């Protein structure tokens, strides 16, 4: 009897633990979103497709709180050199939009960025060597890591 009770208790604990995160497996929860930090490299278009395949989109960082979380997690856990976020200035040079449509009201560019280096940098990434992942414009064809976000 005691064994059965113990077993039942264990099952309860295990199942409670399994449902404690509302995020898909491998995603990290923060506030009202789930985030996935890639371990592989992809150019911007490939990265966007990966995120879409998993029912998410390249991360939209729209507040200091979200910026602190994303950059902090990258610094403590992911540690890749760069990560794509979901903004570009592909339509109008210098006008950065999230997912090609939403105005960028919050930003945290590294000093002297975005610089449109060589006239060819139209995709947003965060860069480890820029004061621990401050923002940078990168050539969209570069292979870098990326962060997907799925709202809860
Ligand atoms: C950008 O990031 C730095 C370092 O984390 C932080 O001190 C600063 O407040 C951020 N800038 C904005 C505009 O939030």
CSV table of N, CA and C and ligand atoms in Angstrom, one decimal:
chain,number,residue,atom,x,y,z
A,1,UNK,N,0.8,-1.2,0.0
A,1,UNK,CA,0.0,0.0,0.0
A,1,UNK,C,0.9,1.3,0.0
A,2,UNK,N,1.9,1.2,0.9
A,2,UNK,CA,2.8,2.4,1.0
A,2,UNK,C,3.5,2.6,-0.4
A,3,UNK,N,3.9,1.4,-1.0
A,3,UNK,CA,4.6,1.5,-2.3
A,3,UNK,C,3.7,2.1,-3.3
A,4,UNK,N,2.4,1.7,-3.3
A,4,UNK,CA,1.5,2.3,-4.3
A,4,UNK,C,1.3,3.8,-4.1
A,5,UNK,N,1.2,4.2,-2.9
A,5,UNK,CA,1.0,5.6,-2.6
A,5,UNK,C,2.2,6.4,-3.1
A,6,UNK,N,3.4,5.8,-2.8
A,6,UNK,CA,4.6,6.5,-3.2
A,6,UNK,C,4.7,6.6,-4.7
A,7,UNK,N,4.3,5.5,-5.4
A,7,UNK,CA,4.3,5.5,-6.8
A,7,UNK,C,3.3,6.6,-7.4
A,8,UNK,N,2.1,6.6,-6.8
A,8,UNK,CA,1.2,7.6,-7.3
A,8,UNK,C,1.7,9.0,-7.1
A,9,UNK,N,2.3,9.3,-5.9
A,9,UNK,CA,2.8,10.6,-5.6
A,9,UNK,C,3.9,11.0,-6.7
A,10,UNK,N,4.7,10.0,-7.0
A,10,UNK,CA,5.8,10.2,-7.9
A,10,UNK,C,5.2,10.6,-9.3
A,11,UNK,N,4.2,9.8,-9.7
A,11,UNK,CA,3.6,10.1,-11.0
A,11,UNK,C,3.0,11.5,-11.0
A,12,UNK,N,2.4,11.9,-9.9
A,12,UNK,CA,1.8,13.2,-9.9
A,12,UNK,C,2.9,14.3,-10.1
A,13,UNK,N,4.0,14.1,-9.3
A,13,UNK,CA,5.1,15.1,-9.4
A,13,UNK,C,5.6,15.1,-10.8
A,14,UNK,N,5.8,13.9,-11.4
A,14,UNK,CA,6.4,13.9,-12.8
A,14,UNK,C,5.5,14.6,-13.8
A,15,UNK,N,4.1,14.3,-13.7
A,15,UNK,CA,3.2,14.9,-14.7
A,15,UNK,C,3.1,16.4,-14.4
A,16,UNK,N,3.1,16.8,-13.2
A,16,UNK,CA,3.0,18.3,-12.9
A,16,UNK,C,4.2,19.0,-13.5
A,17,UNK,N,5.4,18.3,-13.3
A,17,UNK,CA,6.6,18.9,-13.9
A,17,UNK,C,6.5,19.0,-15.4
A,18,UNK,N,6.0,18.0,-16.0
A,18,UNK,CA,5.9,18.0,-17.5
A,18,UNK,C,5.1,19.1,-18.0
A,19,UNK,N,4.0,19.5,-17.3
A,19,UNK,CA,3.1,20.5,-17.9
A,19,UNK,C,3.4,21.9,-17.3
A,20,UNK,N,4.5,22.0,-16.5
A,20,UNK,CA,4.7,23.3,-15.8
A,20,UNK,C,5.1,24.4,-16.8
A,21,UNK,N,5.8,24.1,-17.9
A,21,UNK,CA,6.1,25.1,-18.9
A,21,UNK,C,5.1,25.0,-20.0
A,22,UNK,N,4.4,26.1,-20.3
A,22,UNK,CA,3.5,26.1,-21.5
A,22,UNK,C,4.2,26.2,-22.8
A,23,UNK,N,5.5,26.3,-22.8
A,23,UNK,CA,6.3,26.4,-24.0
A,23,UNK,C,6.6,25.1,-24.7
A,24,UNK,N,6.7,25.1,-26.0
A,24,UNK,CA,7.1,23.8,-26.7
A,24,UNK,C,8.5,23.4,-26.2
A,25,UNK,N,8.8,22.1,-26.3
A,25,UNK,CA,10.1,21.5,-25.9
A,25,UNK,C,11.2,22.3,-26.5
A,26,UNK,N,12.2,22.6,-25.6
A,26,UNK,CA,13.4,23.3,-26.1
A,26,UNK,C,13.3,24.8,-26.1
A,27,UNK,N,12.0,25.3,-25.9
A,27,UNK,CA,11.8,26.8,-25.9
A,27,UNK,C,11.9,27.3,-24.4
A,28,UNK,N,12.4,28.5,-24.2
A,28,UNK,CA,12.5,29.1,-22.9
A,28,UNK,C,11.4,30.1,-22.7
A,29,UNK,N,10.8,30.0,-21.5
A,29,UNK,CA,9.6,30.9,-21.2
A,29,UNK,C,10.1,32.2,-20.6
A,30,UNK,N,9.6,33.3,-21.1
A,30,UNK,CA,9.8,34.6,-20.4
A,30,UNK,C,8.6,35.5,-20.7
A,31,UNK,N,8.0,35.9,-19.6
A,31,UNK,CA,6.8,36.7,-19.6
A,31,UNK,C,5.7,36.0,-20.5
A,32,UNK,N,5.3,36.7,-21.6
A,32,UNK,CA,4.2,36.1,-22.4
A,32,UNK,C,4.6,35.4,-23.7
A,33,UNK,N,5.9,35.0,-23.7
A,33,UNK,CA,6.5,34.4,-24.9
A,33,UNK,C,7.4,33.2,-24.6
A,34,UNK,N,7.6,32.4,-25.6
A,34,UNK,CA,8.6,31.3,-25.5
A,34,UNK,C,9.7,31.6,-26.6
A,35,UNK,N,10.9,31.3,-26.2
A,35,UNK,CA,12.0,31.6,-27.1
A,35,UNK,C,12.9,30.4,-27.3
A,36,UNK,N,13.4,30.3,-28.6
A,36,UNK,CA,14.3,29.2,-28.9
A,36,UNK,C,15.6,29.7,-29.5
A,37,UNK,N,16.7,29.4,-28.8
A,37,UNK,CA,18.0,29.9,-29.2
A,37,UNK,C,18.6,28.8,-30.1
A,38,UNK,N,18.9,29.0,-31.4
A,38,UNK,CA,19.4,28.0,-32.2
A,38,UNK,C,20.8,27.6,-31.9
A,39,UNK,N,21.2,26.4,-32.2
A,39,UNK,CA,22.6,25.9,-32.0
A,39,UNK,C,23.3,25.8,-33.3
A,40,UNK,N,22.5,26.1,-34.4
A,40,UNK,CA,23.1,26.0,-35.8
A,40,UNK,C,23.0,27.3,-36.5
A,41,UNK,N,23.8,27.5,-37.5
A,41,UNK,CA,23.9,28.7,-38.3
A,41,UNK,C,22.9,28.7,-39.5
A,42,UNK,N,22.4,29.8,-39.8
A,42,UNK,CA,21.5,29.9,-41.0
A,42,UNK,C,21.6,31.4,-41.5
A,43,UNK,N,21.3,31.6,-42.8
A,43,UNK,CA,21.2,33.0,-43.2
A,43,UNK,C,19.8,33.4,-42.8
A,44,UNK,N,19.5,34.7,-43.0
A,44,UNK,CA,18.3,35.3,-42.4
A,44,UNK,C,17.0,34.6,-42.9
A,45,UNK,N,17.0,34.4,-44.3
A,45,UNK,CA,15.8,33.8,-44.9
A,45,UNK,C,15.6,32.3,-44.3
A,46,UNK,N,16.7,31.6,-44.3
A,46,UNK,CA,16.6,30.2,-43.7
A,46,UNK,C,16.1,30.2,-42.3
A,47,UNK,N,16.7,31.1,-41.5
A,47,UNK,CA,16.3,31.2,-40.1
A,47,UNK,C,14.9,31.5,-39.9
A,48,UNK,N,14.4,32.5,-40.7
A,48,UNK,CA,12.9,32.8,-40.7
A,48,UNK,C,12.1,31.6,-41.0
A,49,UNK,N,12.5,30.8,-42.0
A,49,UNK,CA,11.7,29.6,-42.3
A,49,UNK,C,11.7,28.6,-41.2
A,50,UNK,N,12.9,28.4,-40.6
A,50,UNK,CA,13.0,27.5,-39.4
A,50,UNK,C,12.0,27.8,-38.4
A,51,UNK,N,12.0,29.1,-38.0
A,51,UNK,CA,11.0,29.6,-37.0
A,51,UNK,C,9.6,29.3,-37.4
A,52,UNK,N,9.3,29.6,-38.6
A,52,UNK,CA,7.9,29.4,-39.1
A,52,UNK,C,7.5,28.0,-39.1
A,53,UNK,N,8.4,27.1,-39.4
A,53,UNK,CA,8.2,25.7,-39.4
A,53,UNK,C,7.8,25.2,-38.0
A,54,UNK,N,8.3,25.9,-37.0
A,54,UNK,CA,8.0,25.5,-35.6
A,54,UNK,C,6.9,26.4,-35.0
A,55,UNK,N,6.1,27.0,-35.9
A,55,UNK,CA,5.0,27.8,-35.4
A,55,UNK,C,5.4,29.1,-34.7
A,56,UNK,N,6.6,29.6,-35.0
A,56,UNK,CA,7.1,30.8,-34.4
A,56,UNK,C,7.6,31.8,-35.4
A,57,UNK,N,8.3,32.8,-35.0
A,57,UNK,CA,8.8,33.8,-35.9
A,57,UNK,C,10.2,34.3,-35.3
A,58,UNK,N,11.0,34.8,-36.1
A,58,UNK,CA,12.3,35.4,-35.5
A,58,UNK,C,11.9,36.4,-34.5
A,59,UNK,N,12.6,36.4,-33.4
A,59,UNK,CA,12.2,37.2,-32.2
A,59,UNK,C,12.1,38.7,-32.5
A,60,UNK,N,11.0,39.3,-31.9
A,60,UNK,CA,10.8,40.7,-32.0
A,60,UNK,C,11.1,41.2,-30.6
A,61,UNK,N,12.1,42.1,-30.4
A,61,UNK,CA,12.5,42.6,-29.1
A,61,UNK,C,12.0,44.0,-29.0
A,62,UNK,N,10.9,44.2,-28.3
A,62,UNK,CA,10.2,45.5,-28.3
A,62,UNK,C,10.2,46.3,-27.0
A,63,UNK,N,11.0,45.8,-26.0
A,63,UNK,CA,11.1,46.5,-24.8
A,63,UNK,C,12.5,46.2,-24.1
A,64,UNK,N,12.9,47.1,-23.2
A,64,UNK,CA,14.1,46.9,-22.5
A,64,UNK,C,14.1,45.6,-21.7
A,65,UNK,N,12.9,45.2,-21.1
A,65,UNK,CA,12.8,44.0,-20.4
A,65,UNK,C,13.1,42.8,-21.3
A,66,UNK,N,12.5,42.8,-22.5
A,66,UNK,CA,12.7,41.7,-23.4
A,66,UNK,C,14.2,41.7,-23.9
A,67,UNK,N,14.7,42.8,-24.2
A,67,UNK,CA,16.1,43.0,-24.6
A,67,UNK,C,17.1,42.4,-23.5
A,68,UNK,N,16.8,42.8,-22.3
A,68,UNK,CA,17.6,42.3,-21.2
A,68,UNK,C,17.6,40.7,-21.1
A,69,UNK,N,16.3,40.2,-21.2
A,69,UNK,CA,16.2,38.7,-21.2
A,69,UNK,C,16.9,38.1,-22.3
A,70,UNK,N,16.6,38.5,-23.5
A,70,UNK,CA,17.2,37.8,-24.7
A,70,UNK,C,18.8,37.9,-24.7
A,71,UNK,N,19.3,39.1,-24.4
A,71,UNK,CA,20.7,39.3,-24.4
A,71,UNK,C,21.4,38.6,-23.2
A,72,UNK,N,20.6,38.6,-22.1
A,72,UNK,CA,21.1,37.9,-20.9
A,72,UNK,C,21.2,36.4,-21.1
A,73,UNK,N,20.1,35.8,-21.7
A,73,UNK,CA,20.1,34.4,-22.0
A,73,UNK,C,21.2,34.0,-23.0
A,74,UNK,N,21.4,34.8,-24.0
A,74,UNK,CA,22.5,34.6,-25.0
A,74,UNK,C,23.8,34.6,-24.3
A,75,UNK,N,24.0,35.5,-23.4
A,75,UNK,CA,25.3,35.6,-22.7
A,75,UNK,C,25.6,34.5,-21.7
A,76,UNK,N,24.5,34.0,-21.0
A,76,UNK,CA,24.7,33.0,-20.0
A,76,UNK,C,24.6,31.6,-20.5
A,77,UNK,N,23.7,31.4,-21.5
A,77,UNK,CA,23.5,30.0,-22.0
A,77,UNK,C,23.8,29.7,-23.4
A,78,UNK,N,23.4,30.6,-24.4
A,78,UNK,CA,23.6,30.3,-25.8
A,78,UNK,C,25.0,30.5,-26.2
A,79,UNK,N,25.5,31.7,-26.0
A,79,UNK,CA,27.0,32.0,-26.2
A,79,UNK,C,27.4,31.9,-27.6
A,80,UNK,N,26.5,32.0,-28.6
A,80,UNK,CA,26.9,32.0,-30.0
A,80,UNK,C,27.5,33.4,-30.3
A,81,UNK,N,28.2,33.5,-31.4
A,81,UNK,CA,28.8,34.8,-31.7
A,81,UNK,C,27.8,35.9,-32.1
A,82,UNK,N,26.7,35.4,-32.8
A,82,UNK,CA,25.6,36.4,-33.3
A,82,UNK,C,24.3,35.6,-33.3
A,83,UNK,N,23.2,36.3,-33.1
A,83,UNK,CA,21.9,35.7,-33.3
A,83,UNK,C,21.0,36.7,-34.1
A,84,UNK,N,20.3,36.2,-35.1
A,84,UNK,CA,19.4,37.0,-35.9
A,84,UNK,C,18.2,37.3,-35.0
A,85,UNK,N,17.7,38.5,-35.1
A,85,UNK,CA,16.4,38.9,-34.6
A,85,UNK,C,15.5,39.2,-35.8
A,86,UNK,N,14.2,39.4,-35.7
A,86,UNK,CA,13.3,39.5,-36.8
A,86,UNK,C,13.1,40.8,-37.4
A,87,UNK,N,14.1,41.6,-37.6
A,87,UNK,CA,13.9,43.0,-38.2
A,87,UNK,C,14.9,43.2,-39.4
A,88,UNK,N,14.4,44.0,-40.4
A,88,UNK,CA,15.2,44.3,-41.6
A,88,UNK,C,14.9,45.8,-42.0
A,89,UNK,N,15.8,46.3,-42.8
A,89,UNK,CA,15.5,47.6,-43.4
A,89,UNK,C,15.6,47.4,-44.9
A,90,UNK,N,15.1,46.2,-45.4
A,90,UNK,CA,15.2,45.8,-46.8
A,90,UNK,C,14.4,46.7,-47.7
A,91,UNK,N,13.2,47.2,-47.2
A,91,UNK,CA,12.4,48.0,-48.1
A,91,UNK,C,12.9,49.4,-48.3
A,92,UNK,N,13.2,50.1,-47.1
A,92,UNK,CA,13.7,51.5,-47.1
A,92,UNK,C,14.9,51.5,-46.3
A,93,UNK,N,16.1,51.8,-46.9
A,93,UNK,CA,17.3,51.9,-46.1
A,93,UNK,C,17.2,52.8,-44.9
A,94,UNK,N,17.5,52.2,-43.7
A,94,UNK,CA,17.5,53.0,-42.5
A,94,UNK,C,16.2,53.0,-41.8
A,95,UNK,N,15.1,52.4,-42.4
A,95,UNK,CA,13.8,52.2,-41.7
A,95,UNK,C,13.7,50.8,-41.4
A,96,UNK,N,13.9,50.5,-40.1
A,96,UNK,CA,13.9,49.1,-39.6
A,96,UNK,C,12.5,48.7,-39.2
A,97,UNK,N,12.0,47.6,-39.7
A,97,UNK,CA,10.7,47.0,-39.4
A,97,UNK,C,10.8,45.6,-38.9
A,98,UNK,N,10.0,45.3,-37.9
A,98,UNK,CA,9.9,43.9,-37.4
A,98,UNK,C,9.0,43.1,-38.3
A,99,UNK,N,9.4,42.0,-38.8
A,99,UNK,CA,8.7,41.1,-39.7
A,99,UNK,C,8.2,41.9,-40.9
A,100,UNK,N,9.0,42.9,-41.3
A,100,UNK,CA,8.7,43.7,-42.5
A,100,UNK,C,7.6,44.6,-42.4
A,101,UNK,N,7.0,44.8,-41.2
A,101,UNK,CA,5.8,45.6,-41.1
A,101,UNK,C,5.7,46.5,-39.9
A,102,UNK,N,6.2,46.0,-38.7
A,102,UNK,CA,5.9,46.7,-37.5
A,102,UNK,C,7.1,47.6,-37.1
A,103,UNK,N,6.8,48.9,-36.9
A,103,UNK,CA,7.8,49.9,-36.6
A,103,UNK,C,8.6,49.5,-35.4
A,104,UNK,N,9.9,49.9,-35.5
A,104,UNK,CA,10.8,49.6,-34.4
A,104,UNK,C,10.9,50.8,-33.4
A,105,UNK,N,10.1,50.7,-32.3
A,105,UNK,CA,10.0,51.8,-31.4
A,105,UNK,C,11.1,51.7,-30.3
A,106,UNK,N,11.5,50.4,-29.9
A,106,UNK,CA,12.6,50.2,-29.0
A,106,UNK,C,13.8,49.7,-29.8
A,107,UNK,N,15.0,50.1,-29.5
A,107,UNK,CA,16.2,49.5,-30.1
A,107,UNK,C,17.3,49.7,-29.1
A,108,UNK,N,18.4,48.9,-29.3
A,108,UNK,CA,19.6,49.0,-28.5
A,108,UNK,C,20.8,48.7,-29.3
A,109,UNK,N,21.0,49.6,-30.3
A,109,UNK,CA,22.1,49.4,-31.3
A,109,UNK,C,23.5,49.6,-30.5
A,110,UNK,N,24.5,48.9,-31.0
A,110,UNK,CA,25.8,49.1,-30.5
A,110,UNK,C,26.3,50.4,-31.1
A,111,UNK,N,27.3,51.0,-30.4
A,111,UNK,CA,27.8,52.3,-30.9
A,111,UNK,C,28.2,52.2,-32.3
A,112,UNK,N,27.8,53.3,-33.1
A,112,UNK,CA,28.1,53.4,-34.5
A,112,UNK,C,27.4,52.4,-35.4
A,113,UNK,N,26.4,51.7,-34.8
A,113,UNK,CA,25.6,50.8,-35.6
A,113,UNK,C,24.1,51.4,-35.6
A,114,UNK,N,23.3,51.1,-36.6
A,114,UNK,CA,23.6,50.4,-37.8
A,114,UNK,C,24.5,51.2,-38.8
A,115,UNK,N,25.5,50.6,-39.4
A,115,UNK,CA,26.3,51.3,-40.3
A,115,UNK,C,26.2,50.9,-41.8
A,116,UNK,N,25.2,50.0,-42.1
A,116,UNK,CA,25.0,49.5,-43.4
A,116,UNK,C,26.3,49.2,-44.1
A,117,UNK,N,27.2,48.5,-43.4
A,117,UNK,CA,28.6,48.2,-43.9
A,117,UNK,C,28.7,47.8,-45.3
A,118,UNK,N,29.4,48.6,-46.1
A,118,UNK,CA,29.5,48.3,-47.5
A,118,UNK,C,28.2,48.4,-48.3
A,119,UNK,N,27.2,49.0,-47.7
A,119,UNK,CA,25.9,49.1,-48.3
A,119,UNK,C,25.1,47.8,-48.4
A,120,UNK,N,25.5,46.9,-47.6
A,120,UNK,CA,25.0,45.5,-47.7
A,120,UNK,C,24.4,44.9,-46.4
A,121,UNK,N,24.2,45.7,-45.4
A,121,UNK,CA,23.7,45.2,-44.2
A,121,UNK,C,22.3,45.6,-43.8
A,122,UNK,N,21.4,44.7,-44.1
A,122,UNK,CA,19.9,45.0,-44.0
A,122,UNK,C,19.2,44.1,-43.0
A,123,UNK,N,19.9,43.3,-42.2
A,123,UNK,CA,19.2,42.4,-41.3
A,123,UNK,C,19.8,42.6,-39.9
A,124,UNK,N,18.9,42.4,-38.9
A,124,UNK,CA,19.3,42.7,-37.5
A,124,UNK,C,19.8,41.5,-36.8
A,125,UNK,N,21.0,41.6,-36.2
A,125,UNK,CA,21.5,40.6,-35.3
A,125,UNK,C,22.0,41.2,-34.0
A,126,UNK,N,22.2,40.4,-33.0
A,126,UNK,CA,22.9,40.8,-31.8
A,126,UNK,C,24.2,40.1,-31.8
A,127,UNK,N,25.2,40.8,-31.3
A,127,UNK,CA,26.6,40.4,-31.5
A,127,UNK,C,27.3,40.3,-30.2
A,128,UNK,N,27.9,39.2,-29.9
A,128,UNK,CA,28.5,38.9,-28.6
A,128,UNK,C,29.7,39.9,-28.4
A,129,UNK,N,30.5,40.2,-29.4
A,129,UNK,CA,31.6,41.1,-29.1
A,129,UNK,C,31.3,42.6,-29.0
A,130,UNK,N,30.0,42.9,-29.4
A,130,UNK,CA,29.5,44.3,-29.2
A,130,UNK,C,28.9,44.4,-27.8
A,131,UNK,N,29.7,44.6,-26.8
A,131,UNK,CA,29.3,44.8,-25.4
A,131,UNK,C,28.2,43.8,-25.0
A,132,UNK,N,28.5,42.5,-25.2
A,132,UNK,CA,27.6,41.5,-24.9
A,132,UNK,C,26.2,41.6,-25.6
A,133,UNK,N,26.3,41.5,-26.9
A,133,UNK,CA,25.1,41.3,-27.7
A,133,UNK,C,24.3,42.6,-27.9
A,134,UNK,N,24.9,43.7,-28.0
A,134,UNK,CA,24.2,44.9,-28.5
A,134,UNK,C,23.9,44.7,-30.0
A,135,UNK,N,23.0,45.5,-30.5
A,135,UNK,CA,22.4,45.3,-31.8
A,135,UNK,C,23.3,45.8,-32.9
A,136,UNK,N,23.2,45.1,-34.1
A,136,UNK,CA,24.1,45.3,-35.2
A,136,UNK,C,23.3,45.0,-36.5
A,137,UNK,N,23.6,45.7,-37.6
A,137,UNK,CA,23.1,45.4,-38.9
A,137,UNK,C,24.1,44.5,-39.6
A,138,UNK,N,23.6,43.4,-40.1
A,138,UNK,CA,24.4,42.3,-40.7
A,138,UNK,C,24.0,42.0,-42.1
A,139,UNK,N,24.9,41.5,-42.9
A,139,UNK,CA,24.6,41.1,-44.3
A,139,UNK,C,23.6,39.9,-44.1
A,140,UNK,N,22.4,39.9,-44.7
A,140,UNK,CA,21.4,38.9,-44.6
A,140,UNK,C,21.8,37.5,-45.0
A,141,UNK,N,22.9,37.5,-45.9
A,141,UNK,CA,23.3,36.2,-46.4
A,141,UNK,C,24.3,35.5,-45.4
A,142,UNK,N,24.7,36.2,-44.4
A,142,UNK,CA,25.7,35.6,-43.5
A,142,UNK,C,25.0,34.5,-42.7
A,143,UNK,N,25.8,33.4,-42.4
A,143,UNK,CA,25.2,32.3,-41.6
A,143,UNK,C,25.5,32.6,-40.1
A,144,UNK,N,24.5,32.8,-39.3
A,144,UNK,CA,24.7,33.0,-37.9
A,144,UNK,C,23.5,32.3,-37.1
A,145,UNK,N,23.7,32.2,-35.8
A,145,UNK,CA,22.6,31.6,-35.0
A,145,UNK,C,21.4,32.5,-35.0
A,146,UNK,N,20.3,32.1,-34.5
A,146,UNK,CA,19.1,32.9,-34.5
A,146,UNK,C,18.1,32.5,-33.3
A,147,UNK,N,17.2,33.4,-33.1
A,147,UNK,CA,16.3,33.3,-31.9
A,147,UNK,C,14.8,33.3,-32.5
A,148,UNK,N,14.1,32.2,-32.2
A,148,UNK,CA,12.7,32.2,-32.6
A,148,UNK,C,11.8,32.6,-31.3
A,149,UNK,N,10.7,33.2,-31.6
A,149,UNK,CA,9.8,33.5,-30.5
A,149,UNK,C,8.4,33.1,-30.9
A,150,UNK,N,7.7,32.6,-29.8
A,150,UNK,CA,6.3,32.2,-30.0
A,150,UNK,C,5.5,32.8,-28.9
A,151,UNK,N,4.5,33.7,-29.2
A,151,UNK,CA,3.7,34.3,-28.1
A,151,UNK,C,2.8,33.2,-27.5
A,152,UNK,N,2.6,33.4,-26.2
A,152,UNK,CA,1.7,32.4,-25.5
A,152,UNK,C,0.2,32.9,-25.6
B,1,LIG,C1,21.0,48.8,-23.8
B,1,LIG,O1,21.7,47.8,-23.1
B,1,LIG,C2,22.5,48.3,-22.1
B,1,LIG,C3,23.3,47.1,-21.5
B,1,LIG,O2,22.5,46.0,-21.2
B,1,LIG,C4,21.6,48.9,-21.0
B,1,LIG,O3,22.4,49.5,-20.0
B,1,LIG,C5,20.8,50.0,-21.7
B,1,LIG,O4,19.9,50.6,-20.8
B,1,LIG,C6,20.1,49.5,-22.9
B,1,LIG,N1,19.5,50.6,-23.6
B,1,LIG,C7,18.2,50.9,-23.7
B,1,LIG,C8,17.8,52.0,-24.7
B,1,LIG,O5,17.4,50.3,-23.1
